Amino acid sequence: MLSRTSNLPIGVFDSGVGGLTVLRALRELLPDENFLYLGDTARVPYGAKSPESVIKYALQAGGALVQEGIKMLVVACNTASAVSLDALASEYSPLPVVGVVKPGAEAACATTINGKIAVIATEGTVKGGVYQRTICSMHPDAEIIAHPCPLFVGLAEEGWVDGELVEAIVARYLKPLFAAFGDVKPDTLVLGCTHFPVLREAIANVAGSSIKLVDSAETTAKTVKNILNEAQICNVGDVKGKISFLATDSAQRFAAVGGPFLGEKIDTSDVRVIDL
Amino acid sequence: MLSRTSNLPIGVFDSGVGGLTVLRALRELLPDENFLYLGDTARVPYGAKSPESVIKYALQAGGALVQEGIKMLVVACNTASAVSLDALASEYSPLPVVGVVKPGAEAACATTINGKIAVIATEGTVKGGVYQRTICSMHPDAEIIAHPCPLFVGLAEEGWVDGELVEAIVARYLKPLFAAFGDVKPDTLVLGCTHFPVLREAIANVAGSSIKLVDSAETTAKTVKNILNEAQICNVGDVKGKISFLATDSAQRFAAVGGPFLGEKIDTSDVRVIDL
C-alpha cells in the first residue's frame, strides 16, 4: 500500500492559552508532528459567552488556520468544542476536525466504576449540556451532574494554582457538586475546561483519593493519532516537529502566560499576532 | 441668555456590566437625562488585553453609540479610559468625551491626608500607569502604589461579594500592597475598576477603618453634570429619563448579571444585541 504523508502542521485552536495543555499532550504522543496553535487572546474567555458568538469566533479562527495550511483541526477548547464542532466540520470539510469533549467523555466512561460522574466546566459548556449528552450516549446508565466553575479560569491565568486559599475556592465549588449525588459519591471528576488541569493538584486534594480526575488532553491526543494513521497523513520527517503560535492579542503576554500551560518556555518571537 | 437643551441620550460605554456602577451614579445625579449604555460583553474583559486591542474596541463602540445619536460619551471602564480616551476624543470631536480615571484621581486627591494612595485595578490599567501619572499631576507629593487584582472581576461577576473566603482573596492582594508603603500606611484606596465597587464591603473590611475607599462613579457623574451645564445641553424634560441598553453578546445574560451592578432590575427586552 502506498503510504501518503504530510508535513503540514496540525492546527490547534483555543480561546486563549488553556488549549496549550492539550498541545502538550499532543506533542508528547506525536513528537514528529508540526503544530500551528491559535489562541484567540483578544476575545478570551469564551466560557460565559453565547453559543452564537462562540460559533462565529470559532469559524473565524478555523478559517485563519485553514488559510495558513493545516492537515487537521483540533479544537482544544471545551466551550468551542461544545457548540461549534458541527459548524467547523461542515465549513471546512473534508478537513478532519477533532474536539475535546468526546475524548473527555470517553475517558470518563473508561474510568468510572460506579457510573457516577461529576463534570466541572465553564458556564457555556455546562449550560449546553454536551458532556451530559455525550457521556449518556456512551454509558446510558451513568448519573452525570455538571457544575460551572468560572473562577478556575482566572485562578489558572493568575498562577494561583495551589495552597490553602485555592483549595478553599475549589471546595466552595466541589462540595455542593459532590453533595448533589446523595449517598453514593461520584468516583470520576471530568475537568471539562482546558484551563483546569493547571489546578489538578488542588482539585485532587479537595476531591480526595476516591475520586479519579480525568481530562481530555491525553484521549484527544490518542484520537488525533488514530486519525493521522487512518488517513495516512502522519509526518515521517526525521527531525522533531516544530510549534508555531498565532495569537489575536499581545505576543508577549501569550508567551508569558502560556509557558506554564505548555510546560515549556515560549519565545515571544515565535508568536505572530493576527487579526480575526 | 438663550439656553439650549438636548434630549439626546448620554452614551455610556464599558467592556461589560461593570460600567453599570457608573451609570447608577449618573442616574442618581441626573435623573432627567436619557442614557444609552453599551456593554461589549462579547469581548469582555478588557483588563488583560493589549492597549492596541482596547483602543480598537473602544473606537468601534464609540462609533456605534455616535451612530445611534448621543450628546456626550462617558467611557465607564477604567481600562478603556486609561488607553483610549485621546483616540475617542479626536475621532468624535467635538463630542464631549469623559473617562473615569481623572474623576477617580480627583476623588483620591480630595480624600488623602497623608498623601499615600493605593490603587487597585486591572492589569492593563496598572501597567499603563495612568492613575499614577494623573494623581501625580494633581498632587505631585503623593506616594502612589498600584497593584492589579484581576480575580476581583471574576468574583464580582460570579456574585461572590462577601464572606470569609472573599475577604481572604481580597487580603491576598491587599496585604502586600499596603506593606509596600512601609511604616506609614496609605489612607486612601482607589477602586480603579468599575467592577470593584461591588466588592466594596469585603475590601473595606480587609483595608480597615483607617483607609478610605474611593471610586470614580460619583466624581464622574459630577464631571458629566458640569459639562452638560457648561455646554447647555441638559435635558429639561419633565419625565424621568430612560435607559436603553446595547450589548454585543446575549441580552439575557446582560440583564441577569447586570442588575446587581446597576442596582435595579434590567428587562431583557430593553437590551438590544449589536455586532461591532
Tab-separated table of N, CA, C and O in Angstrom, chain B residues 69-181:
chain	number	residue	atom	x	y	z
B	69	GLY	N	-26.823	58.218	17.971
B	69	GLY	CA	-27.162	59.588	18.349
B	69	GLY	C	-27.017	59.808	19.843
B	69	GLY	O	-27.883	59.393	20.617
B	70	ILE	N	-25.912	60.435	20.258
B	70	ILE	CA	-25.674	60.755	21.671
B	70	ILE	C	-25.147	62.179	21.757
B	70	ILE	O	-24.634	62.725	20.776
B	71	LYS	N	-25.278	62.773	22.935
B	71	LYS	CA	-24.779	64.150	23.077
B	71	LYS	C	-23.479	64.220	23.861
B	71	LYS	O	-22.855	65.291	23.943
B	72	MET	N	-23.073	63.100	24.429
B	72	MET	CA	-21.824	63.037	25.185
B	72	MET	C	-21.463	61.566	25.315
B	72	MET	O	-22.341	60.704	25.301
B	73	LEU	N	-20.152	61.282	25.424
B	73	LEU	CA	-19.718	59.897	25.577
B	73	LEU	C	-18.988	59.740	26.904
B	73	LEU	O	-17.997	60.440	27.167
B	74	VAL	N	-19.496	58.838	27.739
B	74	VAL	CA	-18.824	58.527	29.004
B	74	VAL	C	-18.185	57.147	28.874
B	74	VAL	O	-18.878	56.166	28.599
B	75	VAL	N	-16.870	57.090	29.036
B	75	VAL	CA	-16.169	55.812	28.980
B	75	VAL	C	-16.115	55.269	30.408
B	75	VAL	O	-15.260	55.644	31.213
B	76	ALA	N	-17.071	54.400	30.730
B	76	ALA	CA	-17.253	53.949	32.109
B	76	ALA	C	-16.451	52.690	32.389
B	76	ALA	O	-16.911	51.785	33.059
B	77	CYS	N	-15.253	52.634	31.865
B	77	CYS	CA	-14.378	51.467	32.001
B	77	CYS	C	-12.990	52.027	32.227
B	77	CYS	O	-12.509	52.833	31.429
B	78	ASN	N	-12.377	51.642	33.328
B	78	ASN	CA	-11.058	52.191	33.636
B	78	ASN	C	-10.017	51.815	32.593
B	78	ASN	O	-9.208	52.640	32.180
B	79	THR	N	-10.042	50.533	32.176
B	79	THR	CA	-9.041	50.073	31.219
B	79	THR	C	-9.157	50.866	29.915
B	79	THR	O	-8.153	51.342	29.364
B	80	ALA	N	-10.391	51.036	29.429
B	80	ALA	CA	-10.590	51.785	28.189
B	80	ALA	C	-10.287	53.270	28.387
B	80	ALA	O	-9.697	53.910	27.513
B	81	SER	N	-10.672	53.825	29.540
B	81	SER	CA	-10.353	55.229	29.813
B	81	SER	C	-8.847	55.437	29.817
B	81	SER	O	-8.335	56.446	29.329
B	82	ALA	N	-8.145	54.445	30.392
B	82	ALA	CA	-6.699	54.587	30.556
B	82	ALA	C	-5.977	54.697	29.223
B	82	ALA	O	-4.980	55.403	29.109
B	83	VAL	N	-6.462	53.995	28.201
B	83	VAL	CA	-5.684	53.950	26.962
B	83	VAL	C	-6.352	54.597	25.754
B	83	VAL	O	-5.673	54.944	24.790
B	84	SER	N	-7.681	54.750	25.769
B	84	SER	CA	-8.343	55.113	24.509
B	84	SER	C	-8.997	56.491	24.500
B	84	SER	O	-9.619	56.865	23.514
B	85	LEU	N	-8.865	57.232	25.606
B	85	LEU	CA	-9.608	58.484	25.698
B	85	LEU	C	-9.198	59.495	24.625
B	85	LEU	O	-10.056	60.139	24.008
B	86	ASP	N	-7.894	59.623	24.397
B	86	ASP	CA	-7.423	60.581	23.383
B	86	ASP	C	-7.918	60.194	21.993
B	86	ASP	O	-8.388	61.035	21.225
B	87	ALA	N	-7.825	58.893	21.693
B	87	ALA	CA	-8.263	58.425	20.376
B	87	ALA	C	-9.756	58.701	20.176
B	87	ALA	O	-10.185	59.140	19.102
B	88	LEU	N	-10.556	58.460	21.220
B	88	LEU	CA	-12.006	58.687	21.117
B	88	LEU	C	-12.309	60.175	20.951
B	88	LEU	O	-13.138	60.558	20.114
B	89	ALA	N	-11.663	61.007	21.758
B	89	ALA	CA	-11.921	62.452	21.709
B	89	ALA	C	-11.559	63.001	20.334
B	89	ALA	O	-12.285	63.835	19.768
B	90	SER	N	-10.469	62.516	19.771
B	90	SER	CA	-10.040	63.030	18.477
B	90	SER	C	-10.943	62.504	17.359
B	90	SER	O	-11.320	63.230	16.443
B	91	GLU	N	-11.341	61.246	17.452
B	91	GLU	CA	-12.189	60.644	16.410
B	91	GLU	C	-13.583	61.272	16.374
B	91	GLU	O	-14.152	61.465	15.304
B	92	TYR	N	-14.149	61.561	17.546
B	92	TYR	CA	-15.544	62.011	17.583
B	92	TYR	C	-15.699	63.482	17.964
B	92	TYR	O	-16.797	63.927	18.310
B	93	SER	N	-14.603	64.239	17.895
B	93	SER	CA	-14.659	65.673	18.156
B	93	SER	C	-15.740	66.303	17.287
B	93	SER	O	-15.862	65.940	16.105
B	94	PRO	N	-16.555	67.249	17.769
B	94	PRO	CA	-16.480	67.953	19.058
B	94	PRO	C	-17.315	67.298	20.172
B	94	PRO	O	-17.617	67.973	21.159
B	95	LEU	N	-17.697	66.043	20.025
B	95	LEU	CA	-18.482	65.379	21.071
B	95	LEU	C	-17.680	65.362	22.380
B	95	LEU	O	-16.522	64.953	22.381
B	96	PRO	N	-18.284	65.797	23.479
B	96	PRO	CA	-17.549	65.713	24.753
B	96	PRO	C	-17.339	64.245	25.147
B	96	PRO	O	-18.274	63.450	25.085
B	97	VAL	N	-16.104	63.894	25.505
B	97	VAL	CA	-15.757	62.526	25.911
B	97	VAL	C	-15.188	62.571	27.325
B	97	VAL	O	-14.241	63.302	27.593
B	98	VAL	N	-15.790	61.808	28.220
B	98	VAL	CA	-15.380	61.809	29.625
B	98	VAL	C	-14.985	60.398	30.042
B	98	VAL	O	-15.720	59.442	29.770
B	99	GLY	N	-13.840	60.241	30.670
B	99	GLY	CA	-13.436	58.938	31.195
B	99	GLY	C	-13.622	58.874	32.698
B	99	GLY	O	-14.086	59.831	33.317
B	100	VAL	N	-13.253	57.753	33.293
B	100	VAL	CA	-13.429	57.608	34.741
B	100	VAL	C	-12.125	57.751	35.515
B	100	VAL	O	-12.137	57.820	36.744
B	101	VAL	N	-10.995	57.804	34.809
B	101	VAL	CA	-9.720	57.831	35.529
B	101	VAL	C	-9.490	59.197	36.190
B	101	VAL	O	-9.158	59.268	37.373
B	102	LYS	N	-9.687	60.276	35.436
B	102	LYS	CA	-9.420	61.599	36.002
B	102	LYS	C	-10.357	61.874	37.195
B	102	LYS	O	-9.872	62.295	38.255
B	103	PRO	N	-11.660	61.618	37.055
B	103	PRO	CA	-12.517	61.797	38.232
B	103	PRO	C	-12.089	60.931	39.415
B	103	PRO	O	-12.161	61.364	40.570
B	104	GLY	N	-11.641	59.708	39.156
B	104	GLY	CA	-11.182	58.840	40.245
B	104	GLY	C	-9.942	59.404	40.905
B	104	GLY	O	-9.806	59.390	42.138
B	105	ALA	N	-9.041	59.932	40.086
B	105	ALA	CA	-7.820	60.532	40.627
B	105	ALA	C	-8.153	61.774	41.452
B	105	ALA	O	-7.574	62.009	42.520
B	106	GLU	N	-9.120	62.577	40.958
B	106	GLU	CA	-9.550	63.769	41.716
B	106	GLU	C	-10.117	63.374	43.072
B	106	GLU	O	-9.826	63.995	44.089
B	107	ALA	N	-10.930	62.305	43.067
B	107	ALA	CA	-11.513	61.839	44.320
B	107	ALA	C	-10.425	61.407	45.288
B	107	ALA	O	-10.498	61.692	46.490
B	108	ALA	N	-9.401	60.752	44.770
B	108	ALA	CA	-8.307	60.287	45.634
B	108	ALA	C	-7.566	61.475	46.247
B	108	ALA	O	-7.281	61.490	47.442
B	109	CYS	N	-7.279	62.486	45.411
B	109	CYS	CA	-6.537	63.646	45.904
B	109	CYS	C	-7.351	64.439	46.932
B	109	CYS	O	-6.796	65.009	47.870
B	110	ALA	N	-8.669	64.454	46.734
B	110	ALA	CA	-9.526	65.178	47.680
B	110	ALA	C	-9.656	64.420	48.998
B	110	ALA	O	-9.975	65.003	50.031
B	111	THR	N	-9.399	63.128	48.976
B	111	THR	CA	-9.603	62.294	50.163
B	111	THR	C	-8.352	62.168	51.013
B	111	THR	O	-8.409	62.180	52.238
B	112	THR	N	-7.199	62.018	50.365
B	112	THR	CA	-5.982	61.700	51.124
B	112	THR	C	-5.541	62.857	52.017
B	112	THR	O	-5.660	64.031	51.645
B	113	ILE	N	-5.056	62.502	53.193
B	113	ILE	CA	-4.473	63.499	54.101
B	113	ILE	C	-2.956	63.295	54.154
B	113	ILE	O	-2.199	64.239	54.043
B	114	ASN	N	-2.545	62.033	54.256
B	114	ASN	CA	-1.093	61.796	54.364
B	114	ASN	C	-0.399	61.638	53.008
B	114	ASN	O	0.807	61.392	52.948
B	115	GLY	N	-1.165	61.751	51.909
B	115	GLY	CA	-0.545	61.712	50.580
B	115	GLY	C	-0.125	60.325	50.117
B	115	GLY	O	0.544	60.187	49.104
B	116	LYS	N	-0.559	59.312	50.854
B	116	LYS	CA	-0.200	57.946	50.446
B	116	LYS	C	-1.453	57.266	49.887
B	116	LYS	O	-2.427	57.048	50.601
B	117	ILE	N	-1.388	56.950	48.604
B	117	ILE	CA	-2.575	56.484	47.881
B	117	ILE	C	-2.303	55.130	47.233
B	117	ILE	O	-1.378	54.990	46.429
B	118	ALA	N	-3.105	54.134	47.595
B	118	ALA	CA	-3.015	52.818	46.956
B	118	ALA	C	-4.079	52.734	45.876
B	118	ALA	O	-5.181	53.259	46.037
B	119	VAL	N	-3.730	52.103	44.757
B	119	VAL	CA	-4.671	51.963	43.645
B	119	VAL	C	-4.779	50.483	43.288
B	119	VAL	O	-3.755	49.812	43.117
B	120	ILE	N	-5.992	49.966	43.202
B	120	ILE	CA	-6.170	48.616	42.672
B	120	ILE	C	-6.980	48.713	41.388
B	120	ILE	O	-7.898	49.518	41.270
B	121	ALA	N	-6.594	47.900	40.405
B	121	ALA	CA	-7.222	47.997	39.083
B	121	ALA	C	-6.938	46.714	38.315
B	121	ALA	O	-6.456	45.735	38.893
B	122	THR	N	-7.257	46.713	37.029
B	122	THR	CA	-6.905	45.561	36.190
B	122	THR	C	-5.419	45.656	35.825
B	122	THR	O	-4.779	46.687	36.008
B	123	GLU	N	-4.924	44.577	35.264
B	123	GLU	CA	-3.528	44.538	34.836
B	123	GLU	C	-3.230	45.650	33.821
B	123	GLU	O	-2.219	46.345	33.913
B	124	GLY	N	-4.138	45.821	32.857
B	124	GLY	CA	-3.937	46.816	31.807
B	124	GLY	C	-3.857	48.228	32.366
B	124	GLY	O	-2.988	49.020	31.976
B	125	THR	N	-4.767	48.562	33.279
B	125	THR	CA	-4.781	49.896	33.866
B	125	THR	C	-3.522	50.136	34.691
B	125	THR	O	-2.897	51.197	34.604
B	126	VAL	N	-3.130	49.149	35.491
B	126	VAL	CA	-1.938	49.314	36.339
B	126	VAL	C	-0.693	49.476	35.487
B	126	VAL	O	0.107	50.391	35.686
B	127	LYS	N	-0.533	48.587	34.500
B	127	LYS	CA	0.674	48.617	33.668
B	127	LYS	C	0.789	49.920	32.893
B	127	LYS	O	1.874	50.441	32.689
B	128	GLY	N	-0.365	50.441	32.434
B	128	GLY	CA	-0.348	51.691	31.678
B	128	GLY	C	0.083	52.874	32.533
B	128	GLY	O	0.499	53.907	32.010
B	129	GLY	N	-0.067	52.765	33.865
B	129	GLY	CA	0.419	53.815	34.764
B	129	GLY	C	-0.409	55.085	34.773
B	129	GLY	O	0.033	56.126	35.254
B	130	VAL	N	-1.637	55.034	34.245
B	130	VAL	CA	-2.400	56.269	34.076
B	130	VAL	C	-2.861	56.860	35.412
B	130	VAL	O	-2.863	58.085	35.581
B	131	TYR	N	-3.225	56.018	36.369
B	131	TYR	CA	-3.614	56.560	37.682
B	131	TYR	C	-2.421	57.224	38.348
B	131	TYR	O	-2.530	58.319	38.922
B	132	GLN	N	-1.277	56.545	38.279
B	132	GLN	CA	-0.068	57.106	38.875
B	132	GLN	C	0.222	58.487	38.266
B	132	GLN	O	0.445	59.465	38.992
B	133	ARG	N	0.197	58.587	36.941
B	133	ARG	CA	0.504	59.865	36.277
B	133	ARG	C	-0.536	60.943	36.599
B	133	ARG	O	-0.200	62.098	36.850
B	134	THR	N	-1.813	60.528	36.566
B	134	THR	CA	-2.875	61.525	36.746
B	134	THR	C	-2.882	62.066	38.172
B	134	THR	O	-2.999	63.273	38.396
B	135	ILE	N	-2.752	61.162	39.155
B	135	ILE	CA	-2.715	61.616	40.547
B	135	ILE	C	-1.490	62.493	40.764
B	135	ILE	O	-1.553	63.549	41.400
B	136	CYS	N	-0.377	62.070	40.203
B	136	CYS	CA	0.874	62.793	40.382
B	136	CYS	C	0.795	64.218	39.819
B	136	CYS	O	1.341	65.152	40.388
B	137	SER	N	0.070	64.377	38.706
B	137	SER	CA	-0.053	65.707	38.109
B	137	SER	C	-0.897	66.639	38.984
B	137	SER	O	-0.757	67.858	38.934
B	138	MET	N	-1.799	66.039	39.791
B	138	MET	CA	-2.665	66.855	40.655
B	138	MET	C	-2.038	67.044	42.034
B	138	MET	O	-2.333	68.007	42.730
B	139	HIS	N	-1.239	66.087	42.450
B	139	HIS	CA	-0.726	66.046	43.819
B	139	HIS	C	0.709	65.510	43.721
B	139	HIS	O	0.977	64.344	44.001
B	140	PRO	N	1.637	66.401	43.323
B	140	PRO	CA	2.992	65.945	42.988
B	140	PRO	C	3.731	65.274	44.147
B	140	PRO	O	4.670	64.526	43.917
B	141	ASP	N	3.301	65.543	45.393
B	141	ASP	CA	3.997	64.937	46.530
B	141	ASP	C	3.430	63.576	46.902
B	141	ASP	O	3.950	62.920	47.818
B	142	ALA	N	2.358	63.159	46.259
B	142	ALA	CA	1.706	61.911	46.663
B	142	ALA	C	2.618	60.715	46.399
B	142	ALA	O	3.390	60.699	45.437
B	143	GLU	N	2.521	59.723	47.301
B	143	GLU	CA	3.178	58.442	47.044
B	143	GLU	C	2.073	57.484	46.599
B	143	GLU	O	1.101	57.263	47.327
B	144	ILE	N	2.233	56.966	45.390
B	144	ILE	CA	1.159	56.153	44.799
B	144	ILE	C	1.712	54.782	44.460
B	144	ILE	O	2.735	54.670	43.782
B	145	ILE	N	1.056	53.743	44.931
B	145	ILE	CA	1.445	52.388	44.531
B	145	ILE	C	0.195	51.690	43.992
B	145	ILE	O	-0.866	51.678	44.642
B	146	ALA	N	0.319	51.153	42.788
B	146	ALA	CA	-0.827	50.500	42.141
B	146	ALA	C	-0.555	49.009	42.017
B	146	ALA	O	0.586	48.588	41.813
B	147	HIS	N	-1.609	48.231	42.141
B	147	HIS	CA	-1.459	46.774	42.102
B	147	HIS	C	-2.668	46.168	41.379
B	147	HIS	O	-3.806	46.517	41.673
B	148	PRO	N	-2.405	45.248	40.446
B	148	PRO	CA	-3.546	44.629	39.732
B	148	PRO	C	-4.226	43.561	40.587
B	148	PRO	O	-3.567	42.821	41.313
B	149	CYS	N	-5.542	43.488	40.497
B	149	CYS	CA	-6.343	42.484	41.222
B	149	CYS	C	-7.282	41.811	40.226
B	149	CYS	O	-8.511	41.951	40.328
B	150	PRO	N	-6.757	41.076	39.255
B	150	PRO	CA	-7.606	40.560	38.175
B	150	PRO	C	-8.733	39.641	38.638
B	150	PRO	O	-9.795	39.625	38.018
B	151	LEU	N	-8.530	38.908	39.732
B	151	LEU	CA	-9.590	37.984	40.154
B	151	LEU	C	-10.843	38.693	40.668
B	151	LEU	O	-11.913	38.093	40.709
B	152	PHE	N	-10.718	39.968	41.047
B	152	PHE	CA	-11.888	40.682	41.568
B	152	PHE	C	-13.001	40.762	40.518
B	152	PHE	O	-14.188	40.773	40.855
B	153	VAL	N	-12.609	40.849	39.247
B	153	VAL	CA	-13.615	40.929	38.178
B	153	VAL	C	-14.446	39.638	38.164
B	153	VAL	O	-15.674	39.673	38.130
B	154	GLY	N	-13.748	38.504	38.209
B	154	GLY	CA	-14.436	37.222	38.238
B	154	GLY	C	-15.320	37.074	39.463
B	154	GLY	O	-16.470	36.609	39.370
B	155	LEU	N	-14.809	37.488	40.625
B	155	LEU	CA	-15.597	37.409	41.857
B	155	LEU	C	-16.883	38.222	41.736
B	155	LEU	O	-17.967	37.757	42.090
B	156	ALA	N	-16.746	39.451	41.226
B	156	ALA	CA	-17.912	40.328	41.103
B	156	ALA	C	-18.939	39.730	40.148
B	156	ALA	O	-20.145	39.743	40.429
B	157	GLU	N	-18.462	39.181	39.030
B	157	GLU	CA	-19.405	38.627	38.044
B	157	GLU	C	-20.014	37.323	38.547
B	157	GLU	O	-21.121	36.959	38.167
B	158	GLU	N	-19.274	36.587	39.386
B	158	GLU	CA	-19.773	35.340	39.952
B	158	GLU	C	-20.732	35.603	41.112
B	158	GLU	O	-21.427	34.693	41.566
B	159	GLY	N	-20.783	36.861	41.590
B	159	GLY	CA	-21.650	37.176	42.715
B	159	GLY	C	-21.065	36.765	44.061
B	159	GLY	O	-21.768	36.723	45.062
B	160	TRP	N	-19.774	36.468	44.073
B	160	TRP	CA	-19.091	36.175	45.354
B	160	TRP	C	-18.585	37.504	45.885
B	160	TRP	O	-17.466	37.901	45.595
B	161	VAL	N	-19.377	38.187	46.674
B	161	VAL	CA	-19.006	39.549	47.029
B	161	VAL	C	-18.735	39.751	48.517
B	161	VAL	O	-18.260	40.816	48.918
B	162	ASP	N	-19.038	38.785	49.339
B	162	ASP	CA	-18.727	38.948	50.757
B	162	ASP	C	-18.441	37.601	51.401
B	162	ASP	O	-18.493	36.567	50.739
B	163	GLY	N	-18.122	37.636	52.685
B	163	GLY	CA	-17.836	36.399	53.417
B	163	GLY	C	-16.346	36.168	53.571
B	163	GLY	O	-15.512	36.873	52.985
B	164	GLU	N	-16.053	35.150	54.372
B	164	GLU	CA	-14.677	34.864	54.786
B	164	GLU	C	-13.757	34.562	53.594
B	164	GLU	O	-12.645	35.069	53.518
B	165	LEU	N	-14.245	33.716	52.681
B	165	LEU	CA	-13.408	33.313	51.551
B	165	LEU	C	-13.067	34.513	50.661
B	165	LEU	O	-11.922	34.694	50.246
B	166	VAL	N	-14.084	35.328	50.386
B	166	VAL	CA	-13.852	36.515	49.552
B	166	VAL	C	-12.861	37.457	50.238
B	166	VAL	O	-11.935	37.977	49.599
B	167	GLU	N	-13.011	37.628	51.551
B	167	GLU	CA	-12.078	38.510	52.263
B	167	GLU	C	-10.663	37.943	52.263
B	167	GLU	O	-9.688	38.695	52.230
B	168	ALA	N	-10.537	36.611	52.276
B	168	ALA	CA	-9.207	36.003	52.206
B	168	ALA	C	-8.558	36.274	50.850
B	168	ALA	O	-7.355	36.543	50.757
B	169	ILE	N	-9.363	36.217	49.796
B	169	ILE	CA	-8.840	36.532	48.453
B	169	ILE	C	-8.440	38.003	48.382
B	169	ILE	O	-7.360	38.359	47.899
B	170	VAL	N	-9.317	38.871	48.904
B	170	VAL	CA	-9.019	40.310	48.921
B	170	VAL	C	-7.721	40.566	49.695
B	170	VAL	O	-6.847	41.319	49.246
B	171	ALA	N	-7.575	39.889	50.839
B	171	ALA	CA	-6.382	40.099	51.677
B	171	ALA	C	-5.110	39.675	50.952
B	171	ALA	O	-4.070	40.318	51.080
B	172	ARG	N	-5.210	38.597	50.166
B	172	ARG	CA	-4.018	38.130	49.456
B	172	ARG	C	-3.481	39.198	48.494
B	172	ARG	O	-2.297	39.275	48.240
B	173	TYR	N	-4.392	40.004	47.960
B	173	TYR	CA	-3.958	41.110	47.097
B	173	TYR	C	-3.547	42.350	47.909
B	173	TYR	O	-2.573	43.022	47.605
B	174	LEU	N	-4.350	42.678	48.923
B	174	LEU	CA	-4.143	43.975	49.585
B	174	LEU	C	-2.991	44.002	50.577
B	174	LEU	O	-2.306	45.021	50.711
B	175	LYS	N	-2.759	42.909	51.302
B	175	LYS	CA	-1.706	42.927	52.334
B	175	LYS	C	-0.337	43.302	51.745
B	175	LYS	O	0.320	44.204	52.270
B	176	PRO	N	0.106	42.637	50.658
B	176	PRO	CA	1.413	43.037	50.104
B	176	PRO	C	1.405	44.468	49.563
B	176	PRO	O	2.414	45.166	49.641
B	177	LEU	N	0.240	44.904	49.051
B	177	LEU	CA	0.150	46.268	48.536
B	177	LEU	C	0.337	47.280	49.671
B	177	LEU	O	1.127	48.223	49.563
B	178	PHE	N	-0.359	47.076	50.783
B	178	PHE	CA	-0.230	48.005	51.911
B	178	PHE	C	1.183	47.924	52.500
B	178	PHE	O	1.764	48.938	52.883
B	179	ALA	N	1.727	46.701	52.551
B	179	ALA	CA	3.075	46.522	53.124
B	179	ALA	C	4.123	47.278	52.315
B	179	ALA	O	5.127	47.747	52.856
B	180	ALA	N	3.860	47.419	51.001
B	180	ALA	CA	4.826	48.084	50.130
B	180	ALA	C	5.014	49.562	50.494
B	180	ALA	O	5.992	50.191	50.087
B	181	PHE	N	4.075	50.118	51.260
B	181	PHE	CA	4.195	51.523	51.665
B	181	PHE	C	5.141	51.707	52.853
B	181	PHE	O	5.450	52.838	53.230
